[in-house]
Amino acid sequence: MNLDFQKDIDFGLSASKKTLPSKYFYDEIGDALFVEIMNMPEYYLTNAEFDIFKNQNQELIKALKLEKNNFFELVELGAGDGTKTKQLLKALDDQNYNFKYDPIDISENALIQLKASINKELPTVQIHPKQGDYFNVLSGLKASSHPIIVLFLGSNIGNLTDARAKDFIQKLDDNLKIGDRVLLGVDLIKPKSVVLPAYNDAQGITKRFNLNLLTRINKELDADFDVDTFEHKPEYDEEEGIARSFLVSTKDQNVSIKSLNKTFTFKKGEKIHMETSRKYNDLILNGILEGSSLKINDRLTDSQHLFADYILEKY
Ligand code: AVJ
């Protein structure tokens, strides 16, 4: 894990257009900051998807074609704190569905907290957490003879470029059986006036979330980033539907990363691309699914039509 981290940071900072992988945002501090982000008034995504899980869980169960007498596995990629999923788990548990819940997350810390909270709030739900990167855990799905329902919520797929999202869908497709389903939660393309504040909040939490990756590099790779010399700059291109976050160096400077034995030079105004947050519609999703045997069966949206949960099935 630490070797991958080292390699990925080196690769990203050595590129002519510097970039850092957003999956590394989620250390213990990053997890806590992300929980704060989900509670911010500007970050509409979480409330919108929670609205679907709370108020339309019967519709979700129906659209997913879940059957009471047929055991199934709910596999969640990037489970995080599980707030939305718990609404569905509770509905299934109350109605005596037969299932187990396998949350997967890059953050061991998030999984420990999730398991404790499920054991407490929903003690009859079987939970088997697994730590890992989405791409690497997919191959584990094939082993199951039960129907698999993959949950990939929160617009987590939005962090992938379209090319990577296509790779991911292909790999997911390769590891599912005919009839398995996917519940894919995506943020919908909408005006800049709504999207940009979600990544540029008044309290500066998103800024701290981005800067925390520099702090993590300082701690784990023995580096000397001066985080006060980087500004947070999110952008949103309404036409293509993609938000991007950058950290911008406010001066010419060198940063040394001891564990890499390297020094990286930053020009004043030079940007580090920190995150991509792609927004979706039917057309874009169908483009991503093209060439796979996953097809859209259904789509549920929140009352304000900000967010969509798509139900896909492997044919
Ligand atoms: C968890 C990837 C959906 O891109 O909206 C929130 C992460 N970054 N604020 C997103 C995030 C900044 C989030 N996802």
XYZ file of C-alpha atoms and ligand atoms in Angstrom:
329
model
C 0.000 0.000 0.000
C 2.664 2.489 1.025
C 4.742 1.469 -2.002
C 1.828 2.164 -4.335
C 1.327 5.489 -2.592
C 4.989 6.396 -3.100
C 4.936 5.351 -6.734
C 1.658 7.148 -7.546
C 2.743 10.406 -5.887
C 6.096 10.301 -7.691
C 4.382 9.628 -11.017
C 1.831 12.426 -10.544
C 4.314 15.098 -9.475
C 6.799 14.160 -12.197
C 4.270 14.742 -14.998
C 4.446 17.951 -17.049
C 0.922 18.710 -15.825
C 1.170 17.780 -12.153
C -1.584 15.664 -10.703
C -2.295 13.632 -7.544
C -4.797 10.753 -7.302
C -7.900 11.748 -5.336
C -8.264 8.216 -3.939
C -5.501 9.171 -1.486
C -7.652 11.884 0.107
C -9.078 9.292 2.479
C -6.754 8.860 5.433
C -8.261 9.257 8.912
C -8.369 13.051 8.666
C -9.630 12.896 5.073
C -12.448 10.511 6.085
C -13.543 12.946 8.803
C -13.330 15.931 6.435
C -15.407 14.048 3.870
C -18.094 13.444 6.504
C -18.048 17.223 7.107
C -18.361 17.809 3.347
C -21.416 15.538 3.177
C -23.027 17.652 5.887
C -22.319 21.014 4.224
C -25.294 22.963 2.872
C -23.536 23.407 -0.507
C -22.856 19.688 -1.013
C -26.299 18.746 -2.371
C -25.241 15.280 -3.622
C -25.496 13.421 -0.324
C -28.866 14.840 0.693
C -30.266 14.164 -2.758
C -29.218 10.505 -2.773
C -30.255 10.102 0.862
C -33.706 11.357 -0.180
C -33.922 8.493 -2.706
C -32.782 5.875 -0.169
C -35.082 7.157 2.563
C -38.222 7.913 0.591
C -38.065 5.439 -2.280
C -36.534 2.328 -0.732
C -39.538 0.215 -1.748
C -39.130 1.437 -5.336
C -35.403 0.650 -5.139
C -36.075 -2.882 -3.894
C -38.558 -3.403 -6.728
C -36.314 -1.908 -9.408
C -33.439 -4.123 -8.196
C -35.799 -7.129 -8.513
C -34.842 -8.396 -5.046
C -36.671 -11.532 -3.922
C -37.370 -12.476 -0.315
C -36.782 -16.185 -0.717
C -33.636 -15.868 -2.795
C -30.350 -15.155 -0.968
C -28.281 -12.361 -2.499
C -25.057 -10.495 -1.776
C -24.968 -6.725 -1.546
C -21.440 -5.635 -2.419
C -20.794 -1.945 -1.871
C -17.809 -0.263 -3.514
C -16.577 2.773 -1.557
C -19.018 2.308 1.287
C -17.715 5.197 3.403
C -19.924 5.855 6.432
C -22.868 3.924 4.940
C -25.525 6.483 5.891
C -27.530 6.006 2.687
C -27.045 2.257 2.473
C -28.303 1.775 6.033
C -31.720 3.041 4.912
C -31.887 0.223 2.368
C -30.413 -2.380 4.752
C -32.995 -1.470 7.366
C -35.880 -1.798 4.894
C -34.564 -5.200 3.725
C -33.949 -6.402 7.265
C -37.407 -5.282 8.464
C -39.007 -7.224 5.604
C -36.921 -10.356 6.232
C -34.965 -10.417 3.017
C -32.135 -12.962 2.900
C -28.818 -11.325 2.194
C -25.343 -10.412 3.329
C -23.640 -7.056 3.084
C -19.995 -6.788 1.907
C -18.767 -3.196 2.093
C -15.463 -2.450 0.355
C -13.488 0.712 0.944
C -9.973 2.047 0.464
C -10.083 3.269 4.066
C -9.637 0.603 6.766
C -10.663 3.234 9.296
C -13.994 3.893 7.540
C -14.725 0.131 7.473
C -14.035 -0.348 11.177
C -16.449 2.451 12.021
C -19.054 1.163 9.563
C -18.970 -2.379 10.962
C -19.371 -1.090 14.509
C -22.334 1.075 13.575
C -24.105 -1.693 11.584
C -23.577 -4.187 14.429
C -25.147 -1.693 16.791
C -28.005 -0.347 14.667
C -28.830 -3.436 12.590
C -27.513 -6.379 14.629
C -29.185 -9.027 12.462
C -27.485 -7.870 9.246
C -24.474 -10.016 8.264
C -21.581 -7.759 7.347
C -18.172 -8.706 5.880
C -15.986 -5.638 5.236
C -13.038 -5.782 2.861
C -10.294 -3.176 2.442
C -9.079 -2.372 -1.060
C -9.099 -0.371 -4.277
C -12.271 -0.861 -6.419
C -10.350 -2.102 -9.402
C -8.506 -4.758 -7.414
C -11.485 -6.164 -5.522
C -13.682 -6.773 -8.562
C -12.028 -10.098 -9.370
C -13.272 -11.407 -6.012
C -16.901 -11.151 -7.159
C -16.682 -14.037 -9.559
C -16.389 -16.614 -6.807
C -20.004 -16.214 -5.717
C -22.783 -18.469 -6.957
C -25.447 -16.179 -5.447
C -26.967 -13.205 -7.228
C -24.779 -10.157 -6.695
C -26.057 -6.626 -6.331
C -23.226 -4.115 -6.603
C -23.825 -0.751 -4.950
C -21.659 2.053 -6.269
C -23.171 5.173 -4.769
C -22.443 8.794 -4.072
C -21.217 9.613 -7.589
C -17.972 7.850 -6.705
C -17.702 6.847 -10.370
C -17.410 10.584 -11.067
C -13.811 10.530 -9.829
C -12.893 8.431 -12.866
C -12.197 9.976 -16.261
C -14.500 8.603 -18.964
C -11.741 6.324 -20.226
C -11.111 4.926 -16.718
C -14.859 4.636 -16.078
C -15.157 2.549 -19.258
C -12.294 0.301 -18.063
C -13.969 -0.010 -14.703
C -17.355 -0.931 -16.227
C -15.658 -3.460 -18.500
C -13.891 -5.053 -15.563
C -17.074 -5.043 -13.487
C -18.960 -6.600 -16.410
C -16.296 -9.314 -16.796
C -16.675 -10.278 -13.146
C -20.483 -10.410 -12.917
C -22.874 -13.193 -13.911
C -25.863 -12.741 -16.204
C -28.703 -11.330 -14.105
C -26.479 -9.618 -11.522
C -27.449 -5.984 -10.917
C -25.652 -2.724 -10.232
C -27.055 0.273 -8.396
C -25.048 3.203 -9.720
C -25.506 6.609 -8.064
C -24.454 9.614 -10.137
C -24.658 13.357 -9.874
C -26.614 14.826 -12.805
C -25.301 17.553 -15.130
C -26.653 20.873 -13.958
C -25.780 24.594 -13.933
C -22.478 25.890 -12.642
C -24.273 28.031 -10.064
C -25.274 24.808 -8.265
C -22.212 22.605 -8.896
C -19.321 24.963 -8.215
C -20.306 25.946 -4.636
C -20.406 22.218 -3.761
C -16.634 22.156 -4.386
C -15.941 25.682 -3.110
C -17.789 25.936 0.181
C -17.920 29.073 2.260
C -16.345 27.402 5.316
C -13.284 26.173 3.399
C -13.786 22.498 4.282
C -13.181 21.350 0.695
C -9.989 23.381 0.642
C -8.788 21.583 3.793
C -9.838 18.264 2.232
C -7.567 18.916 -0.774
C -4.675 20.331 1.268
C -4.837 17.326 3.579
C -3.345 15.187 0.819
C -0.243 17.413 0.870
C -0.121 17.006 4.658
C -0.461 13.244 4.227
C 2.480 13.250 1.799
C 4.468 15.263 4.365
C 3.718 12.675 7.063
C 3.941 9.431 5.135
C 6.681 10.268 2.644
C 8.703 12.676 4.745
C 8.080 15.724 2.551
C 8.064 19.438 3.246
C 5.026 20.903 1.472
C 4.145 24.290 2.972
C 0.371 23.947 2.676
C -0.141 27.675 3.286
C 1.468 28.384 -0.084
C -1.212 26.512 -2.068
C -4.648 27.814 -2.990
C -7.692 25.697 -3.716
C -9.249 26.350 -7.122
C -12.218 24.309 -8.333
C -13.571 24.710 -11.879
C -16.721 23.450 -13.567
C -17.257 23.144 -17.287
C -21.029 23.136 -17.679
C -20.836 22.080 -21.317
C -18.954 18.821 -20.661
C -20.334 18.380 -17.136
C -16.991 17.959 -15.373
C -15.817 19.624 -12.149
C -12.071 19.663 -11.509
C -10.209 20.711 -8.378
C -6.723 22.172 -8.429
C -4.217 23.351 -5.867
C -2.258 26.341 -7.168
C 1.222 27.250 -5.915
C 1.248 30.904 -4.838
C 5.015 31.207 -5.366
C 8.065 29.676 -7.049
C 9.211 26.933 -4.692
C 10.842 23.541 -4.262
C 9.327 20.678 -2.336
C 11.504 17.807 -1.253
C 10.141 14.326 -0.707
C 12.755 12.488 1.302
C 11.412 8.971 0.921
C 11.663 9.450 -2.864
C 15.007 11.202 -2.640
C 13.600 13.865 -4.961
C 12.870 17.560 -5.158
C 9.946 18.896 -7.162
C 9.865 22.427 -8.533
C 6.698 24.520 -8.553
C 6.303 27.744 -10.505
C 4.142 30.527 -9.117
C 0.639 29.828 -10.504
C 1.437 26.194 -11.337
C -1.480 23.859 -10.705
C -1.761 20.359 -9.298
C -4.864 18.609 -10.597
C -6.345 16.978 -7.493
C -9.726 15.614 -8.498
C -12.176 15.054 -11.331
C -15.894 14.946 -10.485
C -17.824 13.963 -13.589
C -21.544 14.651 -13.794
C -23.824 12.374 -15.792
C -26.921 12.062 -17.939
C -28.418 9.090 -19.847
C -26.352 9.818 -22.951
C -23.021 9.935 -21.116
C -23.800 6.840 -19.078
C -24.828 4.914 -22.191
C -21.518 5.937 -23.769
C -19.659 4.508 -20.775
C -21.714 1.278 -20.854
C -21.276 0.812 -24.598
C -19.483 -2.413 -25.432
C -20.348 -4.010 -22.081
C -23.307 -6.279 -21.371
C -24.546 -3.976 -18.608
C -27.751 -2.182 -19.619
C -29.874 0.452 -17.892
C -33.091 -1.115 -16.511
C -34.387 1.787 -14.479
C -33.542 5.172 -12.964
C -34.723 6.827 -9.755
C -34.174 10.494 -8.975
C -34.635 12.628 -5.873
C -37.530 15.070 -5.568
C -35.385 17.929 -6.942
C -33.906 15.870 -9.818
C -30.356 16.669 -8.748
C -29.098 13.086 -8.509
C -29.904 9.720 -10.099
C -29.622 6.110 -8.992
C -29.459 3.961 -12.125
C -30.277 0.256 -12.002
C -28.115 -1.728 -14.413
C -28.347 -5.421 -15.194
C -25.917 -7.771 -16.863
C -27.499 -9.379 -19.957
C -17.021 11.127 -3.192
C -16.074 11.373 -5.338
C -18.395 11.742 -5.035
O -16.380 14.161 -6.289
O -18.174 14.907 -5.336
C -16.433 16.009 -2.467
C -15.633 13.742 -3.419
N -14.536 15.989 -3.410
N -15.924 17.244 -2.407
C -17.158 14.227 -5.338
C -15.542 15.221 -3.103
C -14.768 17.237 -2.974
C -16.897 13.363 -4.101
N -17.071 11.912 -4.407
